[in-house]
Coordinates of C-alpha atoms in Angstrom, one line a residue:
X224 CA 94.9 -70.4 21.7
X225 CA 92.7 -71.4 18.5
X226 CA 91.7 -75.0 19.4
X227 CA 89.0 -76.8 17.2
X228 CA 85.7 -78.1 19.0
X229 CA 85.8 -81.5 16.9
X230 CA 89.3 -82.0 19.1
X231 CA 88.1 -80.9 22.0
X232 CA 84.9 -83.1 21.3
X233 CA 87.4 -85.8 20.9
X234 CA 89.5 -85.1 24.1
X235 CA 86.0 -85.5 26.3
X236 CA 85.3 -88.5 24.6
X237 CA 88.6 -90.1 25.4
X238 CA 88.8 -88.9 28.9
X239 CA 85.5 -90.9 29.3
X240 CA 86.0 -93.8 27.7
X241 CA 90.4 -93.8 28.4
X242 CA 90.0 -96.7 25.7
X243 CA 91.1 -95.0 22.4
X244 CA 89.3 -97.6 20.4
X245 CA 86.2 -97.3 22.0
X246 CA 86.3 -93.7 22.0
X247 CA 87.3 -93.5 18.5
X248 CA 84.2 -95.8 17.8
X249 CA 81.6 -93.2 19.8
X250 CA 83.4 -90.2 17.5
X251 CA 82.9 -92.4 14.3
X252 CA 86.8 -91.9 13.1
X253 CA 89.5 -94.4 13.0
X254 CA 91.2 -94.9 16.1
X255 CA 95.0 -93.4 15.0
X256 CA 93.1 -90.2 13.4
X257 CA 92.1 -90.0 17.2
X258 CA 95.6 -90.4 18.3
X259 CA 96.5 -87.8 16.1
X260 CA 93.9 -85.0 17.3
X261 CA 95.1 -86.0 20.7
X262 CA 99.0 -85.5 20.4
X263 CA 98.1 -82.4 18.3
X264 CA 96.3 -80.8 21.3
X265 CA 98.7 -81.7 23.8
X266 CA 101.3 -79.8 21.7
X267 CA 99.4 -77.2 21.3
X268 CA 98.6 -76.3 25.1
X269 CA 102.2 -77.5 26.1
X270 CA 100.7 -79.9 29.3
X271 CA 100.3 -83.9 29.0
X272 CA 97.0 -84.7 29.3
X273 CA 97.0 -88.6 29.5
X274 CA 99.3 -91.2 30.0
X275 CA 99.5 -93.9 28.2
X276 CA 101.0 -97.4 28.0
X277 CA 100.5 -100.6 26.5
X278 CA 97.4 -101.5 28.6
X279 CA 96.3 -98.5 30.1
X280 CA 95.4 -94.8 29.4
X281 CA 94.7 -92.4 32.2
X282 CA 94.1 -89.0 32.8
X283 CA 97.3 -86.9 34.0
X284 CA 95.6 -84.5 37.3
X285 CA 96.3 -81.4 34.6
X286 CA 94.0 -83.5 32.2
X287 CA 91.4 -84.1 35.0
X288 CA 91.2 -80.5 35.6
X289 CA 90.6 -79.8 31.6
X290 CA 88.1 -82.4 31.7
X291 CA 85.8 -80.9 33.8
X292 CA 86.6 -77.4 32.6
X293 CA 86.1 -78.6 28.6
X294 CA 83.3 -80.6 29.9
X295 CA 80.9 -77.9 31.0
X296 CA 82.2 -75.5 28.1
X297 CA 81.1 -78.0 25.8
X298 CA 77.8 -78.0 27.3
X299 CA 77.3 -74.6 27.5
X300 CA 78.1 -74.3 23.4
X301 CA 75.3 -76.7 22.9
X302 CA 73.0 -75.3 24.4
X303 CA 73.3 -71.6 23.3
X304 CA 73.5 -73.3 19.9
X305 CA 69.9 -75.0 20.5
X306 CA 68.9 -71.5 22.0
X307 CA 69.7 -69.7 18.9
X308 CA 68.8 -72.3 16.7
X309 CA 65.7 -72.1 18.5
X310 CA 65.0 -68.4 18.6
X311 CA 65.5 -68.5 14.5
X312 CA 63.2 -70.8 14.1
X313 CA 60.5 -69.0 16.3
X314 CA 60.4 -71.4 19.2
X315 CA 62.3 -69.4 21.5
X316 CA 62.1 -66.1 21.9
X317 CA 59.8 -63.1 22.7
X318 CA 56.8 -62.1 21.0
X319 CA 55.5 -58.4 21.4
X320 CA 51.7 -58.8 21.5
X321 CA 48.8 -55.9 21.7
X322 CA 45.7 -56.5 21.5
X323 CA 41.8 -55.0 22.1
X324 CA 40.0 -54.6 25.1
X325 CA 37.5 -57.0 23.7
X326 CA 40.0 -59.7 22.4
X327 CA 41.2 -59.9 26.3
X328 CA 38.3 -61.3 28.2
X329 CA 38.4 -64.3 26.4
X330 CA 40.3 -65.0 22.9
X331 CA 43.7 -63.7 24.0
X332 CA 43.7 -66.0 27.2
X333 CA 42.7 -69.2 26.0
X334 CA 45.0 -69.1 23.3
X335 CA 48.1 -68.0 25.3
X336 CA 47.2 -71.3 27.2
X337 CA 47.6 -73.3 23.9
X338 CA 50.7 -71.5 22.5
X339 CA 52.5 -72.1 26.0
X340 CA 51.7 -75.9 25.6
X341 CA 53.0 -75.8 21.8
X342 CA 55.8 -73.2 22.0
X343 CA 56.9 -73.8 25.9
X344 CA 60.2 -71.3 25.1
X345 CA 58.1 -68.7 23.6
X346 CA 57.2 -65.7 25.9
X347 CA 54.7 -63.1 24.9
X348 CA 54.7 -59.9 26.5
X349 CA 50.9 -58.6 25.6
X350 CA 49.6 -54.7 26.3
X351 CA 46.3 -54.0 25.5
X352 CA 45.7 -50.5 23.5
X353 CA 43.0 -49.4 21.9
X354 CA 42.2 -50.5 18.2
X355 CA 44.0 -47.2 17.1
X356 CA 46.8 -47.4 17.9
X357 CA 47.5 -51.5 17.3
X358 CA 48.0 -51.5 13.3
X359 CA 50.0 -48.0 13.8
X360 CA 52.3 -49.9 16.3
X361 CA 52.8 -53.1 14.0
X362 CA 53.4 -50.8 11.2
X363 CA 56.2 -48.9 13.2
X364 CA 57.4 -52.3 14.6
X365 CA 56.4 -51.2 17.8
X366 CA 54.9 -54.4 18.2
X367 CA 55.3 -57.7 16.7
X368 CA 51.8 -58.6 16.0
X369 CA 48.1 -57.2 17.1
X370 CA 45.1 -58.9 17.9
X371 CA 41.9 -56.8 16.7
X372 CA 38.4 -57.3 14.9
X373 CA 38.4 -55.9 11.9
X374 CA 40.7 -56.6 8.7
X375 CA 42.5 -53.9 8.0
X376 CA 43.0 -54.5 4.5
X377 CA 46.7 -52.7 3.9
X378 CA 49.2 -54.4 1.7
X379 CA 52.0 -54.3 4.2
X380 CA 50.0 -56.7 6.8
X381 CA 49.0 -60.0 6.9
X382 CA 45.7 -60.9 8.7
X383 CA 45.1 -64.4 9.9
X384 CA 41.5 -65.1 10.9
X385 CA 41.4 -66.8 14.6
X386 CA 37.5 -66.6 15.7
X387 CA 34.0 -65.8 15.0
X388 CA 32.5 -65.0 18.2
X389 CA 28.8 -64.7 19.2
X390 CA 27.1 -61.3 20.1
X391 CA 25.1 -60.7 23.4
X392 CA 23.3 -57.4 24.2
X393 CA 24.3 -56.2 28.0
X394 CA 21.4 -54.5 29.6
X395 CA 20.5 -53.3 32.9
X396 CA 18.7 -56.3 35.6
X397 CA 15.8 -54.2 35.3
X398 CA 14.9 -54.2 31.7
X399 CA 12.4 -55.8 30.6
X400 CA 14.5 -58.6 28.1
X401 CA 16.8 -59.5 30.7
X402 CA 15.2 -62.0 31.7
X403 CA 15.0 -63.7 28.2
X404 CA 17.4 -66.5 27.0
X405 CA 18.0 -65.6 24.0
X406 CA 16.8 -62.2 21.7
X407 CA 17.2 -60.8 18.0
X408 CA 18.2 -58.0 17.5
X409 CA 15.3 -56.6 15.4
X410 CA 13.8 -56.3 18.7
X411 CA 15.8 -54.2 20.4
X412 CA 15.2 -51.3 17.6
X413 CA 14.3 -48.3 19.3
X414 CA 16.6 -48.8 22.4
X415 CA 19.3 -46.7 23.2
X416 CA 23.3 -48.0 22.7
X417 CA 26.2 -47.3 24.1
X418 CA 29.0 -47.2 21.5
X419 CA 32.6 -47.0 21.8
X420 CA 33.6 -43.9 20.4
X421 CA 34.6 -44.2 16.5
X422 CA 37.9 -42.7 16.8
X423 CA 38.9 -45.1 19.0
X424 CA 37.7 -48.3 17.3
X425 CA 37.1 -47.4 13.9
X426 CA 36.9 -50.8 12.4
X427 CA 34.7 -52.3 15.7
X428 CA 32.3 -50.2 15.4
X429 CA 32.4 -50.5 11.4
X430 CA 31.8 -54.4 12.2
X431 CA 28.9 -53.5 14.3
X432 CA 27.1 -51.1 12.0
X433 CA 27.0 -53.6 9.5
X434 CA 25.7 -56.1 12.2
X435 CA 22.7 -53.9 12.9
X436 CA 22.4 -53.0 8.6
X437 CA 22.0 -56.5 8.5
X438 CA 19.4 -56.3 11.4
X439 CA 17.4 -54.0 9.5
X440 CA 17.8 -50.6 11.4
X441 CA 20.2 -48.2 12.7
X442 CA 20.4 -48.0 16.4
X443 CA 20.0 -44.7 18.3
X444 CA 23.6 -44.4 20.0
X445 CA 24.2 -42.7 23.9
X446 CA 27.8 -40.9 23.9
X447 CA 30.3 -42.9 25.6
X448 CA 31.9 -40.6 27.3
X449 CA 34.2 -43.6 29.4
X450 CA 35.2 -45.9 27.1
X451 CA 36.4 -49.4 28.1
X452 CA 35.3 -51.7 30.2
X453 CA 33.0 -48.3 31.9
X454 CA 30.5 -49.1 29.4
X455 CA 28.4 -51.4 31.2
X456 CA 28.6 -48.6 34.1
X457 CA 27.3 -46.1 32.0
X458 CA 24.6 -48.4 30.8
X459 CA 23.3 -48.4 34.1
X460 CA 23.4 -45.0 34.4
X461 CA 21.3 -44.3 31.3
X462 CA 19.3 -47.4 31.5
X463 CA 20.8 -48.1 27.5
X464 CA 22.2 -51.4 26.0
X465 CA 25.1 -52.1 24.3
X466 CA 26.0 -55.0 21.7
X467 CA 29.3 -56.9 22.7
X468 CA 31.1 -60.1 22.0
X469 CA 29.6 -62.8 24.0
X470 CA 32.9 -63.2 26.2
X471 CA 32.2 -59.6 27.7
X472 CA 29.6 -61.8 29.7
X473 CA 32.8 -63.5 31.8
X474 CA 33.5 -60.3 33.6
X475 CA 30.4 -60.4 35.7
X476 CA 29.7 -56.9 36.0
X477 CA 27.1 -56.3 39.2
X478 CA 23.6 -55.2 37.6
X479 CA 23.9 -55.8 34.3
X480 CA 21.9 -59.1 32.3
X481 CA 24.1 -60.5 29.0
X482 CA 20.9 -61.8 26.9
X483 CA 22.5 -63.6 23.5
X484 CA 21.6 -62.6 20.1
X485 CA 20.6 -65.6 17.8
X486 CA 20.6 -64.1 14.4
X487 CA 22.8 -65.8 11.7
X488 CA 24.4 -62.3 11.0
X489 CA 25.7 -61.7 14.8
X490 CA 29.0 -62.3 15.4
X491 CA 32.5 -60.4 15.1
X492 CA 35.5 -62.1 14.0
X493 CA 39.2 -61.8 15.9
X494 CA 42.3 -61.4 13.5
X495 CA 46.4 -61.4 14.0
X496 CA 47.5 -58.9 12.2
X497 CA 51.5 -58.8 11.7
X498 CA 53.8 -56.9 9.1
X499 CA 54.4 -58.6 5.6
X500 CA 58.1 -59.1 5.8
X501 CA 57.7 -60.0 9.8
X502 CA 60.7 -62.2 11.1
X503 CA 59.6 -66.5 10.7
X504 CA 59.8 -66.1 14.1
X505 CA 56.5 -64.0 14.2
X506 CA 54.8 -65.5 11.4
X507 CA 55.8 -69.0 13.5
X508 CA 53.6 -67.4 16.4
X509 CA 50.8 -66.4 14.1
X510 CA 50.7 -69.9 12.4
X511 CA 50.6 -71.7 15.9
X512 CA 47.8 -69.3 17.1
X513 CA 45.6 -69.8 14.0
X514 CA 46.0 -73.4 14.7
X515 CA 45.1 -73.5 18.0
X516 CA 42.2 -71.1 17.1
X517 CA 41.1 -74.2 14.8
X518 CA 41.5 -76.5 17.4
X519 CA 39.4 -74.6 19.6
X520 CA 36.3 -75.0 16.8
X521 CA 36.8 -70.6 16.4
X522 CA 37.1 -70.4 12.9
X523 CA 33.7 -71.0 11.5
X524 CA 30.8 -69.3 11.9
X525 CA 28.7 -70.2 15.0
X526 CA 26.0 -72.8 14.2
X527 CA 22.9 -71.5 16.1
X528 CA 20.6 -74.3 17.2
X529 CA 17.0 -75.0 15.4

């Protein structure tokens, strides 16, 4: 049976109110076009659903029953109306997320923090690959959006800027700089790094070459042959040091010193990178991130202190 929701709308309303004026005042109509709806309805199903008189109206039990029934429908339509309205708009919804070992320690937490407090109905699921393979994905739609370092400069992606983060050379307890508060990097020339390998993180380690051009030198590198989070492991090992985003310092490795690097040059910068013709629920996501990225004070330079 085809039965309109504005009727059915109307029947709840009147079995709420049993005053037809008063209901027809909370539907905004005039009271006999409510009469009318109602009368039409009952036809329609074939069952008497109030009774009426000159001073009363009441609910037959058949109408009681399809109050509650029409009720919670009712309800239900609303709210997976609000649900997909939602979803279109980008505040509900999944996001499919991957991002860089480095963006994880810090970045990607603190700003999943800020997007659950802006888009509460918005869940990401986040995997964390290695630079590589994150524009491939978003290219093949793998994944919604990617979180990496480097711009990637292709004219089917967008890249928003979120952060500028410091640098910080990792070194072993023992050397003799980690005790310092603060280094250049000039000084560290001659020392051995450990590098993630290029064909892993193409565009990092592009970042960081023209960190250490702008240093003045080009660093003697130590094969990585355990990339990851194994780096600081293997700078033990070899008694090397290895240039890293400051927020590598909050995983607390045993043994190893994070001194920061205090020239104007040292810093990497964290961008979102999503498809051009990405759904406005993705580019909604992007847009709230670079915002809270703003908020956070991440999208200028650090100011080093005189």
């Amino acid at each position: 049976m085809d039965v309109d929701v504005a009727v059915l709308r109307s029947f709840v309303v009147l079995a709420d109110e049993l005053h037809f004026a008063r209901a027809a005042a909370r539907l905004h109509i005039e009271q006999p076009a409510l009469s009318q709806r109602i009368k039409r309805l009952e036809q329609r199903m074939g069952v008497q659903l109030f009774v009426r008189d000159s001073r009363n109206v009441r609910l037959t039990p058949a109408g009681q029953e399809f109050a509650v029934e029409v009720g919670d429908v009712l309800r239900r339509l609303d709210a997976a109306v609000g649900r997909a309205v939602r979803t279109a708009a980008g505040t509900r919804g999944t996001v499919r997320l991957s991002y860089t070992l480095s963006v994880g320690y810090e970045t990607l937490p603190v700003l999943l923090g800020d997007l659950e407090r802006a888009l509460p109905d918005v869940t990401v699921e986040a995997v964390e690959l290695w630079e590589s393979d994150v524009l491939s994905g978003v290219l093949r739609r793998d994944w919604d959006a990617g979180l990496v370092r480097y711009d990637p400069d292709h004219p089917d992606v967008t890249a928003l800027l979120l952060r500028h983060e410091s640098l910080v050379v990792a070194m072993p307890e023992t050397h003799p700089l980690a005790g310092r508060s603060e280094v250049k990097l000039a000084e560290l020339r001659g020392e051995r790094f450990v590098t993630t390998p290029v064909s892993l993180a193409p565009g990092y380690q592009a970042l960081l070459d023209d960190v250490f051009d702008a240093a003045g030198f080009v660093p003697h590198t130590v094969r990585n042959t355990v990339p990851g989070n194994r780096i600081m492991a293997l700078q033990r090992q070899k008694n090397a040091v290895a240039l890293l985003p400051a927020s590598a310092a909050l995983t607390h490795p045993s043994g190893i010193a994070f001194v920061p690097v205090v020239d104007d040059f040292a810093h990497l910068p964290v961008r979102l990178v999503h498809r051009q013709d990405a759904d406005p629920s993705v580019v909604l996501f992007a847009e709230t991130l670079q915002r809270a990225a703003r908020e956070q004070g991440w999208l200028a330079p650090p100011v080093r202190p005189c």
